[in-house]
Coordinates of C-alpha atoms and ligand atoms in Angstrom, one line a residue:
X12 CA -32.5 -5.8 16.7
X13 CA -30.7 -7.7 19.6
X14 CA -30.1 -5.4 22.4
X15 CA -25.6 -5.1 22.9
X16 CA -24.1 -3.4 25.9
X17 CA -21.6 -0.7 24.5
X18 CA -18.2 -2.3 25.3
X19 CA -14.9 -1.3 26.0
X20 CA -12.6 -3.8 24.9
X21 CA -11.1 -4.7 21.5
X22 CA -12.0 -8.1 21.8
X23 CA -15.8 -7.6 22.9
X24 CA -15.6 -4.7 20.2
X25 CA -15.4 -7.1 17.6
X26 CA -18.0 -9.5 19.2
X27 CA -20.5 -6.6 19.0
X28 CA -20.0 -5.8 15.8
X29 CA -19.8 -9.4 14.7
X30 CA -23.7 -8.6 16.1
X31 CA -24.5 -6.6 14.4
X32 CA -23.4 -7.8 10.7
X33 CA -25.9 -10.5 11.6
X34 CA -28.9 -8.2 12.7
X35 CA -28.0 -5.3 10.2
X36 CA -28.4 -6.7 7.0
X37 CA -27.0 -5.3 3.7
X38 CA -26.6 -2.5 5.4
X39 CA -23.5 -3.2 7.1
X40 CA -20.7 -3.4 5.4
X41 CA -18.0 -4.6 7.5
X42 CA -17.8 -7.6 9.3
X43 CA -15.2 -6.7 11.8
X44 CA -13.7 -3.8 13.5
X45 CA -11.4 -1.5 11.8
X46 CA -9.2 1.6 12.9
X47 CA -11.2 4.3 11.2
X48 CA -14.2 3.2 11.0
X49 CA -17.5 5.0 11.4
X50 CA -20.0 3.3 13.8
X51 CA -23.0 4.7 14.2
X52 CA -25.5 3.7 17.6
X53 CA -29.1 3.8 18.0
X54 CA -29.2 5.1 21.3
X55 CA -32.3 3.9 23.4
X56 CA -35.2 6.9 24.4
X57 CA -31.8 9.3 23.3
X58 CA -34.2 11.7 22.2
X59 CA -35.0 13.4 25.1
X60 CA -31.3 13.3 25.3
X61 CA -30.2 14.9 22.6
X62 CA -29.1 18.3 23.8
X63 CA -26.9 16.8 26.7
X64 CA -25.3 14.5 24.4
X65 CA -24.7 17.3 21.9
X66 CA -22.9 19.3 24.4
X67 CA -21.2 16.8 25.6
X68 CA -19.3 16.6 22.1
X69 CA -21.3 13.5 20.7
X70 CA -22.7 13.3 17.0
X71 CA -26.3 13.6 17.2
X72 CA -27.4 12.8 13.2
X73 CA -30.8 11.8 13.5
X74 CA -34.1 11.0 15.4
X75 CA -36.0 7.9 14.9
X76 CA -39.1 7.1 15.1
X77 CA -40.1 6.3 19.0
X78 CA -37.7 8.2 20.5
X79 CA -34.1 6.8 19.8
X80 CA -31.5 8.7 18.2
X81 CA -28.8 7.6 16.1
X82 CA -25.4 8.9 17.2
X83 CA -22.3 8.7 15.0
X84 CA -18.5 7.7 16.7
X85 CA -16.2 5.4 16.7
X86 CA -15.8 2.4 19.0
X87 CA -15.0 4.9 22.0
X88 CA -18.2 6.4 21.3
X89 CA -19.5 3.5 23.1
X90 CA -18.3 4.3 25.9
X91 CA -19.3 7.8 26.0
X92 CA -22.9 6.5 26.0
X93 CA -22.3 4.2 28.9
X94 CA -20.9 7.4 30.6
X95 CA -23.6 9.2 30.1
X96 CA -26.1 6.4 31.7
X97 CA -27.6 5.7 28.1
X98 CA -28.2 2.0 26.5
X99 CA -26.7 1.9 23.1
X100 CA -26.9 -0.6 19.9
X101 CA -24.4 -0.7 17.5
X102 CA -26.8 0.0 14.5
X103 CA -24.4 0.8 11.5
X104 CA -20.8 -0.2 10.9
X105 CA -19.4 1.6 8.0
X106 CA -15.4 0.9 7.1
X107 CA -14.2 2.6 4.3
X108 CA -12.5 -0.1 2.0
X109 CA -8.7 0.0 1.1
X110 CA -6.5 3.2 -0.2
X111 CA -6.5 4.3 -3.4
X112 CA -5.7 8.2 -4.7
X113 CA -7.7 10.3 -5.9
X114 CA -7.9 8.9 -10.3
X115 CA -9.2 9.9 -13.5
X116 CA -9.8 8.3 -16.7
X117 CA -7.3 8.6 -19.7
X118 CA -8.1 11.7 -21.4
X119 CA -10.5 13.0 -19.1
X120 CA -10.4 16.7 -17.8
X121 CA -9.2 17.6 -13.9
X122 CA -12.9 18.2 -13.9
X123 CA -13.5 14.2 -13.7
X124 CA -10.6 14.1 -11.0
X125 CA -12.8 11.6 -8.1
X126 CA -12.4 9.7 -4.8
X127 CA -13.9 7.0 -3.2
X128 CA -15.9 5.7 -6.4
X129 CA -17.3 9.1 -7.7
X130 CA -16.4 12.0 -5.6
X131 CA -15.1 14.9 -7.1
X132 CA -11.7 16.1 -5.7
X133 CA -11.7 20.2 -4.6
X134 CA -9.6 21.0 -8.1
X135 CA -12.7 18.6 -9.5
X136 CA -15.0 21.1 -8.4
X137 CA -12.9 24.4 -9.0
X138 CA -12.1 23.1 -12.8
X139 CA -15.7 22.2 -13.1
X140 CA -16.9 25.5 -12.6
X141 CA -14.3 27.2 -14.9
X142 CA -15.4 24.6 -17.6
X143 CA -18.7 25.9 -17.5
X144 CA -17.4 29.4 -17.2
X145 CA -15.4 29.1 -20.7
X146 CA -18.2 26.4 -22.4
X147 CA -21.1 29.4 -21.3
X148 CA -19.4 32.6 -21.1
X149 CA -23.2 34.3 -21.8
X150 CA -24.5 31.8 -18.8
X151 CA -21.1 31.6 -15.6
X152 CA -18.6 33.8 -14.4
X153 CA -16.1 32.0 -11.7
X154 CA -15.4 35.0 -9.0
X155 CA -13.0 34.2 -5.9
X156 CA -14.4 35.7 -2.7
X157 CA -11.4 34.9 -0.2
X158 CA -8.0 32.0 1.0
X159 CA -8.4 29.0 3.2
X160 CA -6.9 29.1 6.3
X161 CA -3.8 27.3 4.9
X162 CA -3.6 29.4 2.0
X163 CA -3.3 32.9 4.3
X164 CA -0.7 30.8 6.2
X165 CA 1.2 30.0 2.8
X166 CA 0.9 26.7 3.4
X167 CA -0.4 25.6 0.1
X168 CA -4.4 25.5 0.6
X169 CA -7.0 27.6 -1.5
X170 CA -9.0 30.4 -2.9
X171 CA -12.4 30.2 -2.1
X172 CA -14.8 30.1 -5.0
X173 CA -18.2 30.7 -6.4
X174 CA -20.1 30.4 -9.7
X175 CA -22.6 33.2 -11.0
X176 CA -25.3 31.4 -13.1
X177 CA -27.9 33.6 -14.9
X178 CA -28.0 34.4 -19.0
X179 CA -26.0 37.4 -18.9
X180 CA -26.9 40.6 -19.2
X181 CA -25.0 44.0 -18.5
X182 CA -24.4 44.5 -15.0
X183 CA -24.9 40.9 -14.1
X184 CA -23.1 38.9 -11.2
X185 CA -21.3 42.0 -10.4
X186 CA -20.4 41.0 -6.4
X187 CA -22.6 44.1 -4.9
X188 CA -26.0 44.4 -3.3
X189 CA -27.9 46.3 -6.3
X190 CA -28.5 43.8 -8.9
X191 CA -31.2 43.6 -11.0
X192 CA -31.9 39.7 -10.7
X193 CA -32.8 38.1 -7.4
X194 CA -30.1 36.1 -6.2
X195 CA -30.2 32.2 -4.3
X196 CA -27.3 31.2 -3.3
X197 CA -26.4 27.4 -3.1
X198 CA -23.5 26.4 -0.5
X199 CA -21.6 22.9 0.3
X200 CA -19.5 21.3 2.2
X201 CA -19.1 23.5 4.6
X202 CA -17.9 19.8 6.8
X203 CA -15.8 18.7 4.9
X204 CA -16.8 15.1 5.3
X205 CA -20.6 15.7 4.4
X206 CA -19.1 14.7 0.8
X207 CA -22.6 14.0 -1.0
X208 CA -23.3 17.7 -0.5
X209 CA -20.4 18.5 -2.9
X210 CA -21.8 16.6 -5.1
X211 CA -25.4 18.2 -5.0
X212 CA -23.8 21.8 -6.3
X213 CA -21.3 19.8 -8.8
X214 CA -24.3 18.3 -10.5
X215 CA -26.7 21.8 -10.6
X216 CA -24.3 23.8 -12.0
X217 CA -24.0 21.5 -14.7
X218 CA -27.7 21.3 -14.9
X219 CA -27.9 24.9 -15.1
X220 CA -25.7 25.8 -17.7
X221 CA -26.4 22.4 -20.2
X222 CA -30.1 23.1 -19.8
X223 CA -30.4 26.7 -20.9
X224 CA -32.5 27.1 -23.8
X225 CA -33.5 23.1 -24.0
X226 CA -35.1 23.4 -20.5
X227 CA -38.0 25.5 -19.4
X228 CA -37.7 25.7 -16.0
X229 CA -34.0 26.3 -16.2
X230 CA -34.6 28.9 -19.1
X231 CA -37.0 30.7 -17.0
X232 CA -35.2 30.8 -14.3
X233 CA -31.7 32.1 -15.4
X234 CA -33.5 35.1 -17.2
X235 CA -34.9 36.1 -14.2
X236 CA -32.6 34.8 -11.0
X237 CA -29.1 35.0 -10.7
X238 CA -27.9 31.5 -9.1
X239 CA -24.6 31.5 -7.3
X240 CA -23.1 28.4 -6.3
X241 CA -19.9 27.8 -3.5
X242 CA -19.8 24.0 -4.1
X243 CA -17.0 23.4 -1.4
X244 CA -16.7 25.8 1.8
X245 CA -14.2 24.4 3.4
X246 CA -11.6 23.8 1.1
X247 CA -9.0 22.6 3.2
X248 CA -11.2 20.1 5.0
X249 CA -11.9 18.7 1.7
X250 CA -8.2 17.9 0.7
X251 CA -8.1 16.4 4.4
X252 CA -10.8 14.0 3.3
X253 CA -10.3 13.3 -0.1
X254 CA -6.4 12.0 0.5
X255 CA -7.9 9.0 2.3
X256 CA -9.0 8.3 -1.2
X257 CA -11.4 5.2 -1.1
X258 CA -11.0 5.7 2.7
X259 CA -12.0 9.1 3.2
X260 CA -11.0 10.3 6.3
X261 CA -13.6 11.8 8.5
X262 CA -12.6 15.5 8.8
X263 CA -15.5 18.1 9.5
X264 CA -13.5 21.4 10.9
X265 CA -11.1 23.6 8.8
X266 CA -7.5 23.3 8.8
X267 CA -6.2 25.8 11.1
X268 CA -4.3 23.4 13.5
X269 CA -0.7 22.9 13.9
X270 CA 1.0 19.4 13.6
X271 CA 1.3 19.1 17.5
X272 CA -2.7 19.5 17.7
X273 CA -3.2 17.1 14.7
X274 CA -0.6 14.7 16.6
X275 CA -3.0 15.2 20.0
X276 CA -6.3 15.0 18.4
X277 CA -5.8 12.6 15.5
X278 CA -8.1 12.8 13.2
X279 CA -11.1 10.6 13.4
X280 CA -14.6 10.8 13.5
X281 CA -15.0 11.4 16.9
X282 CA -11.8 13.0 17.4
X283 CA -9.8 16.0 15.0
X284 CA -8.3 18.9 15.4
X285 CA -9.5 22.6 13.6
X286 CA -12.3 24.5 13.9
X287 CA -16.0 24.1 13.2
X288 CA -16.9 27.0 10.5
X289 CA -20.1 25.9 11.4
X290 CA -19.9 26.7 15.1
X291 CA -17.7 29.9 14.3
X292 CA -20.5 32.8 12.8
X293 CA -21.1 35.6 14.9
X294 CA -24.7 35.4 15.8
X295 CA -26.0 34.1 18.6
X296 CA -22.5 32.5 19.2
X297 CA -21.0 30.4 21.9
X298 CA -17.2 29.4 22.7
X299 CA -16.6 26.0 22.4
X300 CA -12.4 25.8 22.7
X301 CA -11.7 22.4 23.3
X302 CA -9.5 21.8 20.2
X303 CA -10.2 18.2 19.4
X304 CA -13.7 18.2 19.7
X305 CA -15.9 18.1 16.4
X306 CA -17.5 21.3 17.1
X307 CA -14.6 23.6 18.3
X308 CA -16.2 26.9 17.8
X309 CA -12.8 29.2 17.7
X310 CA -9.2 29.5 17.7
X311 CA -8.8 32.9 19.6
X312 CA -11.9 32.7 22.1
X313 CA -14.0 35.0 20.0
X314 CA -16.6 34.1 16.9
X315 CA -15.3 34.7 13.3
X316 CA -12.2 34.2 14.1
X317 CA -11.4 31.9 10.6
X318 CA -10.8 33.3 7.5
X319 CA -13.5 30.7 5.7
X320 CA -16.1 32.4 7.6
X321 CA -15.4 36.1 7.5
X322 CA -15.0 35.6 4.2
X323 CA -18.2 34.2 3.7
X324 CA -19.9 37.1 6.1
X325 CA -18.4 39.5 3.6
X326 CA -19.7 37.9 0.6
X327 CA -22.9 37.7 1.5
X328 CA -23.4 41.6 2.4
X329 CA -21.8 41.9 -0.8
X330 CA -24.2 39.7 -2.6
X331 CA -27.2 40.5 -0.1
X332 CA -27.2 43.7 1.5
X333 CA -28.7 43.8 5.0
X334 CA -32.4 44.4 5.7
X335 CA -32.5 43.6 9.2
X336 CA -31.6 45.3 12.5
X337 CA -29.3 42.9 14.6
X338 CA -32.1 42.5 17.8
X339 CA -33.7 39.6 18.8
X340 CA -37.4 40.8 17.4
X341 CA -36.5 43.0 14.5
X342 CA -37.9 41.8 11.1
X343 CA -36.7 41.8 7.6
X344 CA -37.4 44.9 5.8
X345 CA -39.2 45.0 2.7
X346 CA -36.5 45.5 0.7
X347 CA -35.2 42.3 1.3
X348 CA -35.0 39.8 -1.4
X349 CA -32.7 36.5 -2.5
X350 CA -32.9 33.0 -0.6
X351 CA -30.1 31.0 0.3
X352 CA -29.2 27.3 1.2
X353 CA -26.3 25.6 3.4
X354 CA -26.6 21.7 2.5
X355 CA -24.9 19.0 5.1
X356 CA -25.6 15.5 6.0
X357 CA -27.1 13.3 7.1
X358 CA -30.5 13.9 9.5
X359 CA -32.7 14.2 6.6
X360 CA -34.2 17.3 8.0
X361 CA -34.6 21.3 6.7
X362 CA -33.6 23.5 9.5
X363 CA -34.9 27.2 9.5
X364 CA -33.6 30.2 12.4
X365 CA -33.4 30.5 14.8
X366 CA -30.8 27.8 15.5
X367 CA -29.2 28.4 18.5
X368 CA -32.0 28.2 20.8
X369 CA -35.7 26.8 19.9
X370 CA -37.1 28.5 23.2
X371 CA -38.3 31.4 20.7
X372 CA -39.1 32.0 17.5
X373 CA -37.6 34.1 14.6
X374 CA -39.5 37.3 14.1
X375 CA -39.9 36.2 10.3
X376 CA -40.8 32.4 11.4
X377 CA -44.3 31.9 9.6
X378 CA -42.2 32.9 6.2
X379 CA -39.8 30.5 7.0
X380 CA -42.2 27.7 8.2
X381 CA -44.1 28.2 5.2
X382 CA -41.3 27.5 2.8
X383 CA -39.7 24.7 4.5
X384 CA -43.3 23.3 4.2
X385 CA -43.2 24.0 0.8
X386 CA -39.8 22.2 0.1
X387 CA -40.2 18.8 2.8
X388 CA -43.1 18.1 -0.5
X389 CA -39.7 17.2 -2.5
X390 CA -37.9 15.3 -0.3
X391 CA -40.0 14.0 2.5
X392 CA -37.7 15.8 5.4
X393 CA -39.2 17.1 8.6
X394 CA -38.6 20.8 9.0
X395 CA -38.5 23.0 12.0
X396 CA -35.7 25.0 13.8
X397 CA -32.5 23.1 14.9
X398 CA -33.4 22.1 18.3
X399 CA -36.9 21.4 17.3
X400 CA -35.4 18.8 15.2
X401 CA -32.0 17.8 17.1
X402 CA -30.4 19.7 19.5
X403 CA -29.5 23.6 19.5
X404 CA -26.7 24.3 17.6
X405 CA -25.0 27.9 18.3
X406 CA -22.8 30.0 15.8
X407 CA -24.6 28.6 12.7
X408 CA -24.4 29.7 9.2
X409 CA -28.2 30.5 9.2
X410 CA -28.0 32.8 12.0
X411 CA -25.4 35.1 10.8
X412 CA -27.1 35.6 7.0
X413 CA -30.7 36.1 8.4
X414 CA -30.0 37.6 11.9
X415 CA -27.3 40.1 11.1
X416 CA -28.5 40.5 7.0
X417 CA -31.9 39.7 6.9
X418 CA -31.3 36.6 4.5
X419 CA -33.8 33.8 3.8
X420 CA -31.2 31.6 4.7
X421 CA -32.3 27.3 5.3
X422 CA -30.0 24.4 5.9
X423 CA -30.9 21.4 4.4
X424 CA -29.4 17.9 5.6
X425 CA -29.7 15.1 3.2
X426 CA -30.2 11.8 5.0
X427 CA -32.0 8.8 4.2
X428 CA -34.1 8.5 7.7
X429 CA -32.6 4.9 8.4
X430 CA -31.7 3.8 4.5
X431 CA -28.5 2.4 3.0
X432 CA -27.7 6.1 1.6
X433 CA -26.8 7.2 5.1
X434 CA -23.8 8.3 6.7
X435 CA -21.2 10.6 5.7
X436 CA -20.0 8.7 3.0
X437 CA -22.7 6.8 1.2
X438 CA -21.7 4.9 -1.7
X439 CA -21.7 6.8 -5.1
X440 CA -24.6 5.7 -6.4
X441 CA -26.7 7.6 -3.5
X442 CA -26.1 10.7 -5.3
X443 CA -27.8 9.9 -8.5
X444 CA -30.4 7.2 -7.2
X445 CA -31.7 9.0 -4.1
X446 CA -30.6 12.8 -2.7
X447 CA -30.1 14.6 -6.4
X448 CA -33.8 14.2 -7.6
X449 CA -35.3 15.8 -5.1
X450 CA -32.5 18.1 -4.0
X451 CA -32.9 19.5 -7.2
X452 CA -36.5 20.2 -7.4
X453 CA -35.5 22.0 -3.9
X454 CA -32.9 24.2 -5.4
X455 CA -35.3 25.4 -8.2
X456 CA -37.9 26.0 -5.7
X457 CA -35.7 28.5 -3.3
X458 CA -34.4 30.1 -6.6
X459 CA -38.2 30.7 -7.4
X460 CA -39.0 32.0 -4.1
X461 CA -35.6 34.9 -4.5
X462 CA -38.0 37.5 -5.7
X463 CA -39.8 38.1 -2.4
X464 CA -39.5 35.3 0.0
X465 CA -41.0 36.9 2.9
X466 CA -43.9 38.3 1.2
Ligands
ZN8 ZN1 -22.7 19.3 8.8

């Protein structure tokens, strides 16, 4: 690819990316610059970068092969890089077609309710899961586990909702520690704008609950494993998203911002008010409180400060139990048992703890290693801990459920290591043609392993 100095004008915007349509190929699917748009870089030897630009606020996605790293932005993004002393190509330009709400077709339930050429809308996914709930009543039971930060603030928002999938028997998906199944739990869209992993739990809970007694791996495992599925974490963030309709906007964070911060911030890929549930969990956390960046880590200056994460820290003692002491060094105990999986895009990689720092290794780390082993078979995906992979990323998801509960808890992100299925919004047909396959063969596999996955 032609080498192109990042750029800081409109007009030389729109020469780069004129560029780049040439050198990019089907790929690209713009031809000149829009407001909005996602443009992703292939930064030049970036990988040895990759923690400074991750602190400095940048969207590190992926590594490629020889050493560059693809970072997603906008147009200012490009100068950023040239900030930062880096040499930059525009790789990717992605804009997101013209407006159109959220539709379904005549007759069709809320549960067919999409965006952006398939994308189910939150009430898609909520209605989805009370379909299967009333279709199955021996197979799903829908249980609320908390409110969205708008909801506790009245200002419309949501409950926060799971699925329990297992052929029921007394006693089962009761929300406490002692069940008598194994439990993996299955989480999405915890960004908001990571909309293909949405669409990962949409489909497996349908899988689940139409293949019961037709299926032999699904059989199997739903008289054995109890499956719970949150298909959308962040509630909010989704509505954010889904009202750009065939445009979806770029949110990652929650929703707990006023109208003065959204009017500051904007809300753009590289820019947004909220806060990062992601960056929020209590283990291993650091404060991040510059309110626009993507990765905002609190709104009070202390961890678990949103309600979408204590809620989720609740649920899974309540699902889990905890079998590990809090230090550093202490293992799981061997009463520990269930696996559980936080899906995002789009590095293509499987992330293990710990992930705030790579300097050491988890206590349980051959387990885990062994695993992700195991599951990069499916997919392909490299697999290590965060900062092996991309950059160290504090106040994670995993490291709350495994180092304050003693979970077997991974993070997968789909990607398609330089394919036309990346980015946060791939066209529809990604879901079906490239990430469901294998993701699926992934989820069954971490269900199998619930029993005793650090044995
Ligand atoms: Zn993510």
């Amino acid at each position: 690819m032609r080498k192109l100095r990042a750029m800081t004008t409109v007009a030389g915007a729109a020469v780069l990316v004129a560029m780049a349509a040439l050198t990019t190929g089907p790929a690209a699917q713009a031809d000149r610059p829009m407001a909005g748009d996602l443009v992703e870089y292939q930064v030049h030897d970036g990988a040895r970068n990759a923690q400074v630009l991750a602190d400095a606020g940048l969207d590190v996605v992926a590594v490629r092969q020889g050493g560059d790293l693809v970072v997603a932005g906008d147009d200012s993004t490009a100068d950023q890089l040239r900030g930062l002393g880096l040499r930059a190509d525009v790789s990717r330009r992605v804009h997101q077609g013209t407006w159109a709400a959220p539709s379904r077709p005549a007759g069709a339930g809320l549960q067919d309710e999409t965006y952006y050429g398939g994308y189910h809308t939150v009430n898609a996914h909520y209605a989805n899961m009370d379909a299967a709930a009333s279709a199955h009543p021996d197979l799903a039971s829908v249980v609320s586990y908390g409110q969205s930060w708008r909801k506790q603030q009245g200002q419309g928002g949501y409950d926060l909702k799971a699925v329990c999938i297992t052929k029921m028997a007394q006693g089962d998906c009761a929300v406490n520690p002692n069940s008598k199944k194994p439990r993996f739990l299955l989480q999405a869209q915890v960004h908001a704008r990571e909309i293909a992993t949405g669409e990962m739990a949409y489909k497996y809970i349908n899988y689940l609950v139409n293949g019961y007694g037709k299926d032999a791996t699904v059989t199997n495992l739903l008289d054995t494993t109890e499956i719970w599925v949150v298909p959308i974490v962040n509630p909010d963030g989704v509505d954010l998203v889904q009202r750009g309709g065939n445009s979806p906007v770029m949110h990652r964070k929650n929703a707990d911002f006023t109208q003065a911060d959204l009017q500051r911030c904007g809300d753009s890929v590289s820019s947004q008010p909220g806060v990062d549930i992601n960056r929020n969990f209590g283990y291993g956390w650091q404060s991040n409180t510059s309110k626009c960046d993507q990765t905002t880590s609190t709104s009070n200056g202390s961890s678990d400060s949103e309600p979408e994460t204590k809620a989720l820290e609740q649920f899974w003692g309540s699902l889990f139990g905890d079998h590990r002491a809090d230090g550093p060094n202490d293992k799981v105990d061997a009463g520990a048992r269930g696996t559980a999986l936080m899906l995002h895009s789009y590095a293509g990689i499987i992330i293990l703890p710990w992930e705030y720092t790579h300097s050491v290794h988890s206590p349980n780390d051959a387990q885990f290693r062994a695993m992700g082993k195991d599951m990069s078979q499916f997919s392909g995906y490299r697999y290590g801990q965060a900062g092996e992979l991309l950059y160290d990323a504090a106040g994670g998801s995993d490291d709350y459920a495994y180092g304050k509960l003693g979970m077997a808890s991974f993070t997968i992100e789909l990607g398609d290591n330089g394919g036309s299925c990346d980015g946060f919004a791939p066209r529809y047909s990604c879901v079906d043609s490239k990430f469901y396959p294998y993701m699926q063969k992934t989820f069954n596999y971490l269900a199998s392993k619930a029993p005793s996955p650090f044995k």
